[in-house]
Each structure stands twice: as C-alpha cells, then as structure tokens.
C-alpha cells in the first residue's frame, strides 16, 4: 500500500497527536477520517484482489498440465502476496516436478507449508497452554469405554417374549402356481 504526500502528512499529524495528546482541529479530524476510509477501501480492494487471484489459481490448477506456465506464474505471484500453499498446490507441483521450474517451486512451497504448519501448531499450543495453567483439567469419565463404563453394571440381555418371531415362510406362504387350462381336445362343448 502506498500513501500520497497528503495522506502521509495526515498520518504524521495523527501519529503526533497519538503520542502527544492535544486538541484536534475540525479539519484534522476530517482528514483523518478520509484517510481511514481510504485505508479501509484499500484493504477491501486487496481482499477482493486476493480472492480473485486464489480463484484464478484454482482454475489454472484444475486445467493442469495444459496451463503449466500460467499456473506457475500465478502461484509465484500468490506466494509473493503471502499465500500459504495448500495441499492441492503441493500435489499438483509433485505431479509436475519433471519440469525444472515446477521442481524449484515445489521445494519453495514445501518450506513455506512446513513453516505455516509449525506456526499454526505453535499458536494452538499457546492457546491451549494458557487456560490449562489457569484451571486444572477435569477427568472425562463420561466417555464410552472409559473408567466409568467399567464400573457400571452390564446391561441384561433382553427377556425372550412368549410368542416366537415368525419365519418369513410363515408370514408369506409360497405362491401356488396357476393350474394350466385343459387342452382344447378335452374341452366339453356345453
């Protein structure tokens, strides 16, 4: 994101006021609000551009191997914009690793994917470590097959009913074959 000279002037004044609180003039407030709106619009536009780039990348990936050069170029642009390669990208690059450019990009993507996974695991472990230190974890005894299940009495087998369950042949008797009509010679004229 690049700021114009006027936007930098507004930003510098806003930072100076944040560091050394002083009463603001109405014009400074308007300028700061306009700058905030411009930054918000730039962020929204960046989000739209990122979504378009990722959709385009997926279309090129689906059209592989015919779209190899376009896919590699789009993937490099996406990586430069901070995209973490997905499993589909890694699988596509593995299938294309005979191409030297794809092989080099595969090595780069594997490193980035590993870093991304490690960062996510570190965030998860930090998030789970904080609540655990605050309160001790309770044992889960209500899970099926756990210690509580061993202490419970075994369920009794169902009591047989007085009337047995009928067999299918009893419920649906076999069909009787129709009797063929007598031959025409044996028919009696009436």
XYZ file of C-alpha atoms in Angstrom:
190
model
C 0.000 0.000 0.000
C 1.374 3.394 -0.947
C 0.395 6.733 0.553
C 0.335 10.055 -1.251
C 2.161 13.074 0.168
C -1.102 14.486 1.584
C -2.014 11.148 3.155
C 1.432 10.896 4.749
C 1.005 14.413 6.155
C -2.352 13.414 7.709
C -0.861 10.202 9.047
C 2.097 12.051 10.566
C -0.252 14.517 12.322
C -2.430 11.667 13.643
C 0.621 9.868 14.999
C 1.906 13.062 16.614
C -1.469 13.559 18.323
C -1.460 9.913 19.454
C 1.994 10.323 21.002
C 1.396 13.773 22.466
C -2.326 14.281 23.074
C -3.514 17.717 22.092
C -6.842 19.163 20.982
C -7.582 18.490 17.317
C -8.881 20.947 14.786
C -12.002 20.027 12.822
C -10.005 19.890 9.579
C -7.528 17.422 11.092
C -10.380 15.157 12.201
C -11.945 15.251 8.703
C -8.587 14.478 7.095
C -8.012 11.578 9.468
C -11.491 10.169 8.762
C -10.927 10.458 4.997
C -7.589 8.679 5.366
C -9.235 5.926 7.431
C -11.900 5.482 4.728
C -9.204 5.310 2.048
C -7.263 2.711 4.003
C -10.440 0.680 4.590
C -11.234 0.780 0.868
C -7.682 -0.275 0.025
C -7.972 -3.202 2.440
C -11.307 -4.250 0.897
C -9.822 -3.989 -2.586
C -6.827 -6.064 -1.508
C -9.218 -8.711 -0.196
C -11.145 -8.751 -3.487
C -7.895 -8.981 -5.434
C -6.668 -11.833 -3.232
C -9.944 -13.739 -3.686
C -9.732 -13.259 -7.455
C -6.110 -14.389 -7.512
C -6.903 -17.531 -5.497
C -9.905 -18.363 -7.712
C -7.746 -17.873 -10.792
C -5.043 -20.065 -9.266
C -7.603 -22.822 -8.622
C -8.854 -22.624 -12.236
C -5.322 -22.913 -13.582
C -4.566 -25.788 -11.193
C -7.646 -27.683 -12.424
C -6.524 -27.192 -16.039
C -3.070 -28.686 -15.475
C -0.872 -29.842 -17.207
C -2.058 -27.684 -20.133
C -1.837 -24.485 -18.089
C 1.588 -25.160 -16.565
C 3.285 -21.845 -17.316
C 0.274 -19.764 -16.267
C -0.188 -21.807 -13.100
C 3.458 -21.471 -12.060
C 3.360 -17.713 -12.656
C 0.130 -17.275 -10.669
C 1.421 -19.429 -7.838
C 4.611 -17.353 -7.623
C 2.510 -14.165 -7.507
C 0.304 -15.652 -4.793
C 3.328 -16.733 -2.743
C 4.781 -13.230 -3.056
C 1.473 -11.871 -1.711
C 1.712 -14.087 1.380
C -0.280 -17.128 0.225
C 0.386 -20.372 2.086
C 0.450 -23.222 -0.438
C -2.411 -25.671 0.002
C -2.257 -29.446 -0.234
C -3.698 -29.223 -3.767
C -0.828 -26.974 -4.816
C 1.762 -29.343 -3.388
C 0.118 -32.334 -5.094
C -0.004 -30.509 -8.434
C 3.642 -29.491 -8.164
C 4.685 -33.036 -7.252
C 2.954 -34.304 -10.383
C 4.802 -31.703 -12.447
C 8.229 -31.971 -10.817
C 9.849 -33.141 -14.070
C 9.657 -29.502 -15.120
C 12.638 -27.651 -13.536
C 10.578 -24.551 -12.709
C 7.888 -26.679 -11.058
C 10.520 -28.621 -9.100
C 12.077 -25.391 -7.798
C 8.651 -24.031 -6.876
C 7.800 -27.314 -5.151
C 10.869 -27.019 -2.927
C 9.911 -23.438 -2.024
C 6.266 -24.391 -1.357
C 7.246 -27.306 0.863
C 9.350 -24.987 3.019
C 6.529 -22.423 3.226
C 3.916 -25.086 4.010
C 6.106 -26.519 6.768
C 6.599 -23.066 8.298
C 2.866 -22.429 8.137
C 2.051 -25.706 9.872
C 4.649 -25.076 12.566
C 3.270 -21.562 13.169
C -0.296 -22.886 13.452
C 0.813 -25.593 15.877
C 2.665 -23.025 17.974
C -0.453 -20.814 18.108
C -2.612 -23.772 19.089
C -0.207 -24.897 21.788
C -0.035 -21.350 23.187
C -3.811 -21.040 23.154
C -4.267 -24.343 24.952
C -1.411 -23.743 27.417
C -2.912 -20.565 28.892
C -6.288 -21.993 30.025
C -4.657 -25.171 31.342
C -2.462 -23.150 33.691
C -5.474 -21.240 34.987
C -7.626 -24.266 35.876
C -6.761 -27.943 36.307
C -8.320 -30.257 33.761
C -11.118 -32.487 34.938
C -11.017 -36.156 34.070
C -13.504 -37.229 31.462
C -15.249 -40.248 32.906
C -18.420 -39.971 30.860
C -16.860 -41.152 27.628
C -17.986 -44.585 26.413
C -15.406 -47.217 27.245
C -13.804 -45.091 29.943
C -13.329 -45.900 33.620
C -16.956 -45.032 34.439
C -18.162 -47.571 31.872
C -16.236 -50.356 33.634
C -17.921 -49.556 36.964
C -21.444 -49.638 35.548
C -23.361 -52.929 35.630
C -23.602 -54.748 32.338
C -26.995 -54.461 30.667
C -29.136 -57.577 30.898
C -29.889 -59.492 27.740
C -33.438 -58.946 26.507
C -36.033 -61.245 28.036
C -37.430 -63.618 25.405
C -41.024 -62.926 24.532
C -43.657 -65.616 24.917
C -44.517 -65.631 21.266
C -41.648 -66.525 18.926
C -40.930 -64.379 15.930
C -42.479 -65.978 12.832
C -40.333 -67.097 9.955
C -40.695 -65.359 6.600
C -42.132 -68.544 5.098
C -44.870 -68.480 7.733
C -45.759 -64.859 7.145
C -45.521 -65.074 3.359
C -46.579 -68.543 2.275
C -45.186 -69.821 -1.028
C -47.198 -68.870 -4.074
C -49.117 -71.601 -5.759
C -48.551 -71.997 -9.430
C -51.636 -71.461 -11.523
C -53.180 -74.612 -12.990
C -52.878 -74.544 -16.779
C -56.202 -74.766 -18.652
C -57.037 -78.162 -20.182
C -56.020 -78.759 -23.799
C -58.631 -77.847 -26.429
C -59.475 -81.503 -27.221
C -60.642 -82.168 -23.662
C -62.901 -79.176 -23.510
C -66.504 -80.133 -23.455
C -68.849 -78.110 -25.544
C -71.674 -77.080 -23.443
